[in-house]
Short mmCIF file of C-alpha atoms and ligand atoms in Angstrom, two decimals:
data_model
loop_
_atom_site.label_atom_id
_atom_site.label_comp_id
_atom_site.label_asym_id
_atom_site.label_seq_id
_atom_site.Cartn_x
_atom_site.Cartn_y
_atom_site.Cartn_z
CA UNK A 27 21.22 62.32 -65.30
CA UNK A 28 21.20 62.53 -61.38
CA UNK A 29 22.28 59.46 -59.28
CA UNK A 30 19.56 59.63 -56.91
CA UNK A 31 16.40 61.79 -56.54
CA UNK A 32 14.36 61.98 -53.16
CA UNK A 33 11.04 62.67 -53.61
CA UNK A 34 9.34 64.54 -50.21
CA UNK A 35 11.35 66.35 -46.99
CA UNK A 36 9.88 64.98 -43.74
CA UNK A 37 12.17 63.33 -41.48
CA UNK A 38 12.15 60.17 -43.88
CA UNK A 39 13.46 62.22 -46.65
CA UNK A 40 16.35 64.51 -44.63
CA UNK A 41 17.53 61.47 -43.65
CA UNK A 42 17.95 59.67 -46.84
CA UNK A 43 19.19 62.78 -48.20
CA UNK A 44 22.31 63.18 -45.77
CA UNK A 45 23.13 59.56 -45.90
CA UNK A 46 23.51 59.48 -49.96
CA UNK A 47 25.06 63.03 -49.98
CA UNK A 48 27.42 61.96 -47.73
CA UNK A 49 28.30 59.01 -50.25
CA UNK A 50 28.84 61.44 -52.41
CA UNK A 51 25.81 60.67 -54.45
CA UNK A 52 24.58 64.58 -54.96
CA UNK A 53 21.02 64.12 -54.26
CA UNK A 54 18.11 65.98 -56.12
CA UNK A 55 14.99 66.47 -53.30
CA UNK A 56 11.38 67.79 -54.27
CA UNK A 57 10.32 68.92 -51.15
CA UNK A 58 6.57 70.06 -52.59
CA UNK A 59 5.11 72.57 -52.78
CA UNK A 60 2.28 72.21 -50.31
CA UNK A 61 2.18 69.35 -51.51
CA UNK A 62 -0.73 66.55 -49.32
CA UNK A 63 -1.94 69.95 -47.55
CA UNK A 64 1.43 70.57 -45.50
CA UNK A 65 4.54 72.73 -46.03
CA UNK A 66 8.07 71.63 -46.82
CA UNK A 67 9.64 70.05 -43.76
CA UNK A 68 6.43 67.38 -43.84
CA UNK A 69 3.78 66.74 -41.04
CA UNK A 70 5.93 67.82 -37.94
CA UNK A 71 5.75 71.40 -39.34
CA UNK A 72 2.12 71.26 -38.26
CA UNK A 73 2.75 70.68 -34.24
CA UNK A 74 4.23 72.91 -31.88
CA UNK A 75 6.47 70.51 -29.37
CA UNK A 76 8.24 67.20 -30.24
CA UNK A 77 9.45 65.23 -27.25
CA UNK A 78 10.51 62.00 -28.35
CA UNK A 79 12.83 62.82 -30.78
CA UNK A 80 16.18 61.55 -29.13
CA UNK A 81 18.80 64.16 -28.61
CA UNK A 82 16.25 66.84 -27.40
CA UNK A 83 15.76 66.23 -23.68
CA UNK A 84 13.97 69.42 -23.23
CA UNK A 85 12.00 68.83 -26.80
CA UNK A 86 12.17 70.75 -29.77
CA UNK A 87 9.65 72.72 -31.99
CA UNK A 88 8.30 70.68 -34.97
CA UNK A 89 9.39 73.27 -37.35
CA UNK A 90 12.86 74.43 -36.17
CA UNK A 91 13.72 70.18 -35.89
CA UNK A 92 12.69 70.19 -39.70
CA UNK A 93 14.63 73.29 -40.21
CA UNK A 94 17.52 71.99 -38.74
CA UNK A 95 17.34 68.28 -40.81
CA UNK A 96 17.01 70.38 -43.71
CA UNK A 97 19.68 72.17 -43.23
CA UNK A 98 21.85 69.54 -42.73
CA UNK A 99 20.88 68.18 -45.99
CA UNK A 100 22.45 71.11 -47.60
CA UNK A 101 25.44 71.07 -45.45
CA UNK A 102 26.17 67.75 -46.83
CA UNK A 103 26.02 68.12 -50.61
CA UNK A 104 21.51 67.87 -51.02
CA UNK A 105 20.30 70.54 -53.75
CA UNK A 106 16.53 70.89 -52.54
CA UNK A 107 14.05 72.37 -55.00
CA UNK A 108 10.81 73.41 -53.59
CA UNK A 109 8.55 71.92 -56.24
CA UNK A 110 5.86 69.13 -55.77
CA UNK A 111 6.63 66.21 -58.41
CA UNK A 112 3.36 66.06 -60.15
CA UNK A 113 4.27 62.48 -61.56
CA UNK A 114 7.08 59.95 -62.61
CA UNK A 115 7.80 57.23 -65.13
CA UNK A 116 9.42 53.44 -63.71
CA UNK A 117 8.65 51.52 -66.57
CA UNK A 118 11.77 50.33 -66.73
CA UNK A 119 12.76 48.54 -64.14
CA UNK A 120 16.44 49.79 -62.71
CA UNK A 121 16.38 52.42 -64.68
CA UNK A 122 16.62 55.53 -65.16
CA UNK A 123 13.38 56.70 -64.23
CA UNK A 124 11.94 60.12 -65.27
CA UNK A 125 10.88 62.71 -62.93
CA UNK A 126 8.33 65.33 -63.60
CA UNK A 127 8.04 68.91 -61.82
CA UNK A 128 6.28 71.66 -63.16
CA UNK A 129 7.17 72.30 -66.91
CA UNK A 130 10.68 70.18 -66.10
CA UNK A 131 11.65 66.44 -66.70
CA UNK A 132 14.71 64.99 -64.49
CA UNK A 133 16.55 61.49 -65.05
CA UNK A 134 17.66 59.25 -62.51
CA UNK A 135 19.18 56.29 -61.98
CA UNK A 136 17.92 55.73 -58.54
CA UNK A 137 14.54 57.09 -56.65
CA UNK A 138 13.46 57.38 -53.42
CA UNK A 139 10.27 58.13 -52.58
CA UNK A 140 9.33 59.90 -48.53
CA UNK A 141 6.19 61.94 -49.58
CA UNK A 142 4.77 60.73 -45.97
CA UNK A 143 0.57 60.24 -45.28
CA UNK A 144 -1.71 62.85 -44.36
CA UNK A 145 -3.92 62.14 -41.18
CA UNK A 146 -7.98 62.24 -42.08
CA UNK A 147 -9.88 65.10 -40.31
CA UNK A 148 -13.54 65.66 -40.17
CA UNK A 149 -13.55 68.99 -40.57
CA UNK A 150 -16.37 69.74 -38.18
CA UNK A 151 -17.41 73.26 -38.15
CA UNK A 152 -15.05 74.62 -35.90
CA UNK A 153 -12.25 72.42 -36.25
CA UNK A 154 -10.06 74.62 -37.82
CA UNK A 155 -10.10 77.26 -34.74
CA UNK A 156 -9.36 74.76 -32.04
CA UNK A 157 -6.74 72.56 -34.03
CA UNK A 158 -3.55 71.66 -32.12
CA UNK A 159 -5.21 73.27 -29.12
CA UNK A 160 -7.08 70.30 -27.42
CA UNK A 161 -7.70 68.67 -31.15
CA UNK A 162 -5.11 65.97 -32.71
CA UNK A 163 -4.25 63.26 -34.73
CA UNK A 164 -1.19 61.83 -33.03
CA UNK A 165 -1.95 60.60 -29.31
CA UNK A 166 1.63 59.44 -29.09
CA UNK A 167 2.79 62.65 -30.09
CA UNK A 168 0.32 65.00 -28.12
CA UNK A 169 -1.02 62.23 -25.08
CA UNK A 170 1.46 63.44 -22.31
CA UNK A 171 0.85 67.40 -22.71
CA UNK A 172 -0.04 68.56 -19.06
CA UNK A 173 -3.32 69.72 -20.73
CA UNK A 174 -4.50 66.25 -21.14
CA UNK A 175 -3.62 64.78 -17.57
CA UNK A 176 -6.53 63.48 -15.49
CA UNK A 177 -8.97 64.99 -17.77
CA UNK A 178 -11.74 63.18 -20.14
CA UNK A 179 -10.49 62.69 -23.58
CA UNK A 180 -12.20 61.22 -27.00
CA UNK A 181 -10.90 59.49 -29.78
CA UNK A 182 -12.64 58.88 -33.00
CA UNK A 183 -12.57 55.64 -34.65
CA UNK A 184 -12.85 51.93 -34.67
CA UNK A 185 -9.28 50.16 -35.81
CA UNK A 186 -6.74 49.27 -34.54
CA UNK A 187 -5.04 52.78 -34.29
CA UNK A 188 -8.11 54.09 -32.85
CA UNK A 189 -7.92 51.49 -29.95
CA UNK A 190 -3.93 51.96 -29.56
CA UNK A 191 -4.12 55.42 -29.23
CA UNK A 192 -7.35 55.34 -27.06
CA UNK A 193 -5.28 52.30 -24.31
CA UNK A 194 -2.23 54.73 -25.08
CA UNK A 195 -4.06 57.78 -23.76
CA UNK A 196 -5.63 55.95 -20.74
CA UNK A 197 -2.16 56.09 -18.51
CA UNK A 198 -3.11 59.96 -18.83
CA UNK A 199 -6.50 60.63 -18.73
CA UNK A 200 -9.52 60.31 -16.22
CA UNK A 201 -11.58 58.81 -18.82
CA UNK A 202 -11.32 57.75 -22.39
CA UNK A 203 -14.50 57.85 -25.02
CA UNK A 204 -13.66 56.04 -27.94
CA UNK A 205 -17.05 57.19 -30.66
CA UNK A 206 -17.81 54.94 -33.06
CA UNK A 207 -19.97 55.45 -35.93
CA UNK A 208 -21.25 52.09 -36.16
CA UNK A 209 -21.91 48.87 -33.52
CA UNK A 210 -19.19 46.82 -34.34
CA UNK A 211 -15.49 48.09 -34.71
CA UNK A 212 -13.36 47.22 -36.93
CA UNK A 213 -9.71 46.52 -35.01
CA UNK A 214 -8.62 42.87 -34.79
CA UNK A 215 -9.96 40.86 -31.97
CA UNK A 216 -6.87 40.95 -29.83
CA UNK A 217 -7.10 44.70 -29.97
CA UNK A 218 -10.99 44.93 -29.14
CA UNK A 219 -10.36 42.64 -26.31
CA UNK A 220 -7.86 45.67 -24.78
CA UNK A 221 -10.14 48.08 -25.06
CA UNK A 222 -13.62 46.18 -23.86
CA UNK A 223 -11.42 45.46 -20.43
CA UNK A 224 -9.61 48.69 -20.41
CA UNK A 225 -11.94 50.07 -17.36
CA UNK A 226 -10.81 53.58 -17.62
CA UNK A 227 -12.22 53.42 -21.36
CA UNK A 228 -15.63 53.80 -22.54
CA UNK A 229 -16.96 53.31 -25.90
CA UNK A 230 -19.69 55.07 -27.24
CA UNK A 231 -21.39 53.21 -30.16
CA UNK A 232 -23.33 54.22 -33.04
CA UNK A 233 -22.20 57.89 -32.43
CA UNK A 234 -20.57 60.81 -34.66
CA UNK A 235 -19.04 64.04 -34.00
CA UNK A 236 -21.17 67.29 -35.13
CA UNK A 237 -18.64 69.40 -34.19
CA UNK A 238 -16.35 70.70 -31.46
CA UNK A 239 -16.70 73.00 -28.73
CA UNK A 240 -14.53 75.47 -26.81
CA UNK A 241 -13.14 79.31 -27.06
CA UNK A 242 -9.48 78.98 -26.96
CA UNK A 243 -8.96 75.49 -25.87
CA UNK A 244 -11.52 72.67 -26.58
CA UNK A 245 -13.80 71.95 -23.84
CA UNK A 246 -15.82 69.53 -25.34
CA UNK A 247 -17.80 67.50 -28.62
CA UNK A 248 -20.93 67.55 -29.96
CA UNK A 249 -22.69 64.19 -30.12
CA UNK A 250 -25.08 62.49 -31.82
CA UNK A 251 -26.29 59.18 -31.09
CA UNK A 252 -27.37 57.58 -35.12
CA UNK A 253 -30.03 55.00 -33.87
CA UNK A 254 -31.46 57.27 -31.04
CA UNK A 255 -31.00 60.59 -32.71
CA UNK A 256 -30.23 62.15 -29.26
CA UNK A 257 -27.32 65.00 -29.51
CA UNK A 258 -25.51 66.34 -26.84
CA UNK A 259 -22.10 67.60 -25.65
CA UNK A 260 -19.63 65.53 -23.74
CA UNK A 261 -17.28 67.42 -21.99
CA UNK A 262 -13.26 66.95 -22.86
CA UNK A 263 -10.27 69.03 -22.94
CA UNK A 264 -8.73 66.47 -26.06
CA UNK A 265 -9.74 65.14 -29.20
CA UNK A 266 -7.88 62.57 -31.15
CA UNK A 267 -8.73 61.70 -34.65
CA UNK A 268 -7.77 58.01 -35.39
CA UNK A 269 -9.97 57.75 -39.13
CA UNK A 270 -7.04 56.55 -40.73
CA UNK A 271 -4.62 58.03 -43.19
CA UNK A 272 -3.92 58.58 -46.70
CA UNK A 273 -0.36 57.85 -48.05
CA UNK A 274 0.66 60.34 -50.80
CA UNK A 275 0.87 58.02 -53.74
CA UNK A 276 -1.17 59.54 -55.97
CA UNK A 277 1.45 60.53 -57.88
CA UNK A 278 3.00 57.15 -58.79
CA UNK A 279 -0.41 56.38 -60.83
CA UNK A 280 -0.05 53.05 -59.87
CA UNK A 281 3.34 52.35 -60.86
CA UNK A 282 4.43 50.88 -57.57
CA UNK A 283 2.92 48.14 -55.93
CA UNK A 284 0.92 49.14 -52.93
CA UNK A 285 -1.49 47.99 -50.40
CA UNK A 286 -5.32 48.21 -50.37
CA UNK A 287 -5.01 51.99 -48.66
CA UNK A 288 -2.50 52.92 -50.93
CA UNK A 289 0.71 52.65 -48.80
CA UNK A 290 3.76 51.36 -50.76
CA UNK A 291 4.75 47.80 -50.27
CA UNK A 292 8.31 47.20 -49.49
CA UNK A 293 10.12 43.88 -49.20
CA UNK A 294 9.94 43.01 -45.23
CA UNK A 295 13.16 44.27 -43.46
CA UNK A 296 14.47 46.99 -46.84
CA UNK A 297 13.26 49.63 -48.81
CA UNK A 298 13.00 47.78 -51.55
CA UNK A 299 9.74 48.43 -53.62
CA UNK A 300 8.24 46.54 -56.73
CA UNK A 301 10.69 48.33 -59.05
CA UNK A 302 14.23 47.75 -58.85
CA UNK A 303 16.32 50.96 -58.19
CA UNK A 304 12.65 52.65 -56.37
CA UNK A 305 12.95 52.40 -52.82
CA UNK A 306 10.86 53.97 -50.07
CA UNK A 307 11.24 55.35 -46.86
CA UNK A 308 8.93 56.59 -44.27
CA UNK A 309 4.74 56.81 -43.68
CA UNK A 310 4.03 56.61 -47.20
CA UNK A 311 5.47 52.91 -46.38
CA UNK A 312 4.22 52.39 -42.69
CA UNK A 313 1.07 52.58 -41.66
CA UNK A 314 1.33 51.10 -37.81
CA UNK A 315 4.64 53.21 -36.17
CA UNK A 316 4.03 56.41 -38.19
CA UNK A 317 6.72 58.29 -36.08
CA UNK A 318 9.75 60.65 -36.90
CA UNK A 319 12.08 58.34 -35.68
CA UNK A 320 11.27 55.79 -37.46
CA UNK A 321 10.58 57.81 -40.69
CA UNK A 322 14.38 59.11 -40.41
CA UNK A 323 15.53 55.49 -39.50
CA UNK A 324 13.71 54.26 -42.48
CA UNK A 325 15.54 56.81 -44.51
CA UNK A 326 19.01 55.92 -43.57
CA UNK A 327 18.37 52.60 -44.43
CA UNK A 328 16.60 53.70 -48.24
CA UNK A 329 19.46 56.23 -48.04
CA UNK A 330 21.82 53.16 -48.04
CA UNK A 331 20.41 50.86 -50.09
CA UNK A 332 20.31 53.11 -52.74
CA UNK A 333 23.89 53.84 -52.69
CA UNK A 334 24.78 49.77 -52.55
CA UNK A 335 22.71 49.34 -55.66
CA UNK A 336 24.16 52.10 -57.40
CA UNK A 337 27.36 51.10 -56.54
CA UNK A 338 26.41 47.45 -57.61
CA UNK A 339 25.63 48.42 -61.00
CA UNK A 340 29.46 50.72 -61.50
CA UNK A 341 27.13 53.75 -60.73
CA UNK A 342 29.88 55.85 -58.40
P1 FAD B 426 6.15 63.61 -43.88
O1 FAD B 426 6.58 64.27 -42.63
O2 FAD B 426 4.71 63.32 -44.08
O3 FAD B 426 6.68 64.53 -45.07
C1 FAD B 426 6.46 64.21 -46.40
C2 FAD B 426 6.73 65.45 -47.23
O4 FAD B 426 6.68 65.10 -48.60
C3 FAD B 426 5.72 66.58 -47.03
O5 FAD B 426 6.36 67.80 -46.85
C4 FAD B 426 4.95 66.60 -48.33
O6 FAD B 426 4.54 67.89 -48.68
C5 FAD B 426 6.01 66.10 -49.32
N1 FAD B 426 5.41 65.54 -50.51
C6 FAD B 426 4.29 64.77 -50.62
N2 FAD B 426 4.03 64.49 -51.91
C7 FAD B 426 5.00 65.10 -52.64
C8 FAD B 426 5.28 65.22 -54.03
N3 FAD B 426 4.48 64.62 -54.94
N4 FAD B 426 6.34 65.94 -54.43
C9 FAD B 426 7.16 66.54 -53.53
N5 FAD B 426 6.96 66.47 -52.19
C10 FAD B 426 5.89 65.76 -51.76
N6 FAD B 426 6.03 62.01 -34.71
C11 FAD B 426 6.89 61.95 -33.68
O7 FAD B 426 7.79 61.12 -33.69
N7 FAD B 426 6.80 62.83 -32.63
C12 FAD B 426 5.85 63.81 -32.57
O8 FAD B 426 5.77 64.56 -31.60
C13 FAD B 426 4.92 63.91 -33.65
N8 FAD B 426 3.96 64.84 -33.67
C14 FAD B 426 3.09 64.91 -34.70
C15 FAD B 426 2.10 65.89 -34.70
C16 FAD B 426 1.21 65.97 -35.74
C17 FAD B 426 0.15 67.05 -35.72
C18 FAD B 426 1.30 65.05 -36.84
C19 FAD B 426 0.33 65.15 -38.00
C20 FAD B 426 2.27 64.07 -36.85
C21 FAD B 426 3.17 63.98 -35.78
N9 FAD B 426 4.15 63.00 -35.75
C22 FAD B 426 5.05 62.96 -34.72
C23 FAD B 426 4.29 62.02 -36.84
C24 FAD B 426 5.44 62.46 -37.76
O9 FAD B 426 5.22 63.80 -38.13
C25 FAD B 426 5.50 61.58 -39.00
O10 FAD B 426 5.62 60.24 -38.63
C26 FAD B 426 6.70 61.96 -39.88
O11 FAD B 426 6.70 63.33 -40.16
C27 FAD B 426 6.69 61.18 -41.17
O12 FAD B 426 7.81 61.57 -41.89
P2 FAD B 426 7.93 61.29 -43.45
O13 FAD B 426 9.32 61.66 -43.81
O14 FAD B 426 7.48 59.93 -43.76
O15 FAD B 426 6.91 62.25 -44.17
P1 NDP B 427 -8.64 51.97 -40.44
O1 NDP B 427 -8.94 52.43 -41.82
O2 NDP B 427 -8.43 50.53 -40.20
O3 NDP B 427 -9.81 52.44 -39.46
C1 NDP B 427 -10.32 53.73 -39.51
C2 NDP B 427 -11.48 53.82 -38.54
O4 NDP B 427 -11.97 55.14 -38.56
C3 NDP B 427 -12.65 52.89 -38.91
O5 NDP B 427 -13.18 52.32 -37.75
C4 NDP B 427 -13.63 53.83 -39.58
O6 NDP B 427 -14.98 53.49 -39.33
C5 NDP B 427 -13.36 55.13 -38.86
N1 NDP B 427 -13.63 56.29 -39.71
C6 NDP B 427 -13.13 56.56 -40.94
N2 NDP B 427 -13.61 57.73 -41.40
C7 NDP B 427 -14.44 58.20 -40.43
C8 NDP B 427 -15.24 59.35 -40.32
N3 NDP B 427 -15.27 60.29 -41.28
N4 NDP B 427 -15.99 59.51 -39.20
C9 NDP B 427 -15.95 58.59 -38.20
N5 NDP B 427 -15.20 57.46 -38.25
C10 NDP B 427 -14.45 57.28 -39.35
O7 NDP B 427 -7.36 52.85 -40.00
P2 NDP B 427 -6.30 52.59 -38.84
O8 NDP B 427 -5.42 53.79 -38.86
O9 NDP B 427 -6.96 52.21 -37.59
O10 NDP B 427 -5.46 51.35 -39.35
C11 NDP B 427 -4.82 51.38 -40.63
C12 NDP B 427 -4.10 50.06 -40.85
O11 NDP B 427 -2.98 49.96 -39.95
C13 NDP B 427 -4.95 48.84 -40.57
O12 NDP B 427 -4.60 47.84 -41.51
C14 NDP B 427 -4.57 48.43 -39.17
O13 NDP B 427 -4.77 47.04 -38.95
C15 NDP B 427 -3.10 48.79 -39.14
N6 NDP B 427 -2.65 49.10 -37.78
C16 NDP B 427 -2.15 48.10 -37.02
C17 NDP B 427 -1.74 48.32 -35.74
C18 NDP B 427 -1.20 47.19 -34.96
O14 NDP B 427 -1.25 46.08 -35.41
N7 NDP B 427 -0.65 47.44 -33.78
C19 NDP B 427 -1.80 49.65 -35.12
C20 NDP B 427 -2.37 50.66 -36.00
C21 NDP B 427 -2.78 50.36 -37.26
P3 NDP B 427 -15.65 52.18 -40.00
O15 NDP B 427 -15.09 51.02 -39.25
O16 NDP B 427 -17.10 52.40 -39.78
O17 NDP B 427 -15.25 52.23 -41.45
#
């Protein structure tokens, strides 16, 4: 029977790990196995530079910061296996819950859950040859690159990230497209507002994305205008998806309580969930900062809620 098992190893999930191994809980992580399309160490192994991570000033690589949080987790007492939990049991509320991996079944008397969301791509032809150079899905990750400075830039979409990340990447760019596939967008009013009087920002309605253009670097997008039929390429040297993302819940087969796109609920200000003992930490819980920083601080605090409750209950 383990004390605590962390499911998923982003930043959310380090974190959580060194704060309950360092109360001597001896966390279990499942850090998948590939698990939502990206390697152990979560979404930032997929980037090259991270710049606002505190404590970097010069940045660090995505995947030598994960290496690094990981490795900490083992330096304070985390056993990692590097299996994807295909599903788990919380039908009893506090506990234990069951954890299933491969042919194996763990107990637990506490769970936390950092399996993070996976940013929608269109997978557009050739997409996969010009990702990460001129294409992404984080503007507040990516926006500041030199690459990007005084040049035209698109983002696709028409919420409320789409229009953040479009006014975000405005203090950079010449120009800013924002293609829509429809006439009317979806953000809230306030956030529509910003971007109809946002003058470096243009939006180009009833339009999709055919594909992308560009040898080594993208140079531009292939257009196509839905009520006109016209297609043509508008020249950019970036490409931000904002079509949403999918929190990895799938696993939890609806044992938690979660939103209409599938994020986890938690009670406002913890990482409490529906189930007593479950808590969660991270994207698959936040769906406006999605950030590392706030994944890890999201983790300390699932890290240490979990150890109050276990200690609550005479669990030591
Ligand atoms: P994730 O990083 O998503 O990690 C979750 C992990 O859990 C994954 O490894 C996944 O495989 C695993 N997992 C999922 N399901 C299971 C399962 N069933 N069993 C076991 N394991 C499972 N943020 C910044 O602050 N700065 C940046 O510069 C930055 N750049 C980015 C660049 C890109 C291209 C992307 C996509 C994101 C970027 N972000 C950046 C956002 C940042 O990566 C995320 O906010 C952060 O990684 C979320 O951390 P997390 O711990 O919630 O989960
Ligand atoms: P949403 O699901 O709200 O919006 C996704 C947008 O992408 C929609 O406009 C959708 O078009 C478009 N889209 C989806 N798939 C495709 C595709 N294949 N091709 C072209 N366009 C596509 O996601 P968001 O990430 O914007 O927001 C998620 C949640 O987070 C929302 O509840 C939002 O309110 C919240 N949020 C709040 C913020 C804030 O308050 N500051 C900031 C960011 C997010 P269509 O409209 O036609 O379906």
């Amino acid at each position: 029977m383990e004390k605590t098992i962390i499911i998923g190893s982003g930043p959310g999930g380090h974190t959580a790990a060194i704060y309950t191994a360092r109360a001597n809980l001896q966390p279990l992580m499942f850090e998948g196995f590939m698990a939502g399309g990206v390697a152990a160490g979560g979404q930032l192994t997929t980037t090259t530079e991270v710049e606002n991570f505190p404590g970097f000033p010069k940045g660090i690589g995505g995947p030598e910061l994960m290496m690094l949080m990981r490795e900490q987790s083992v330096n304070n007492g985390c056993t990692i296996k590097t299996q994807t939990v295909d599903k788990v049991d919380l039908s009893v509320s506090g506990g234990p819950f069951k954890v299933f991996a491969g042919n194996d079944t763990y107990e637990t008397h506490s769970l936390i859950i950092a399996t993070g969301a996976t940013a929608r791509r269109m997978h557009v032809p050739n997409e996969e040859q010009l990702w990460q150079k001129g294409i992404s899905a984080c503007a507040v990750c990516d926006g500041g690159l030199p690459m990007f400075r005084n040049k035209p830039l698109v983002v696709i979409g028409g919420g409320d990230s789409a229009i953040e990340e479009a006014t975000y990447l405005t203090k950079f760019a010449s120009k800013v497209y924002l293609v829509h596939r429809r006439d009317e967008l979806r953000a809230s009013k306030a956030m529509q507002k910003r971007a109809l009087e946002n003058e470096k920002m243009e939006i180009l309605w009833n339009t999709v994305m055919l594909d992308v253009a560009g040898e080594d670097v993208l140079t531009g997008v292939k257009l196509k205008n839905v009520k006109t039929d016209e297609e043509y390429t508008l020249e950019a040297t970036g490409l931000f998806y904002a079509i949403g993302h999918i929190p990895n819940t799938e696993f939890l087969d609806g044992q938690l309580e979660t939103d209409a796109q599938g994020y986890i609920v938690t009670k406002p200000g913890t990482s409490q969930t529906s189930v007593e003992g479950v808590f969660a930490a991270g994207d698959v819980q936040d769906k406006i900062y999605r950030q590392a920083i706030t994944s890890a601080g999201s983790g300390c605090m699932a890290g240490l809620e979990a150890e109050r409750y276990l200690a609550e209950k005479g669990i030591e």
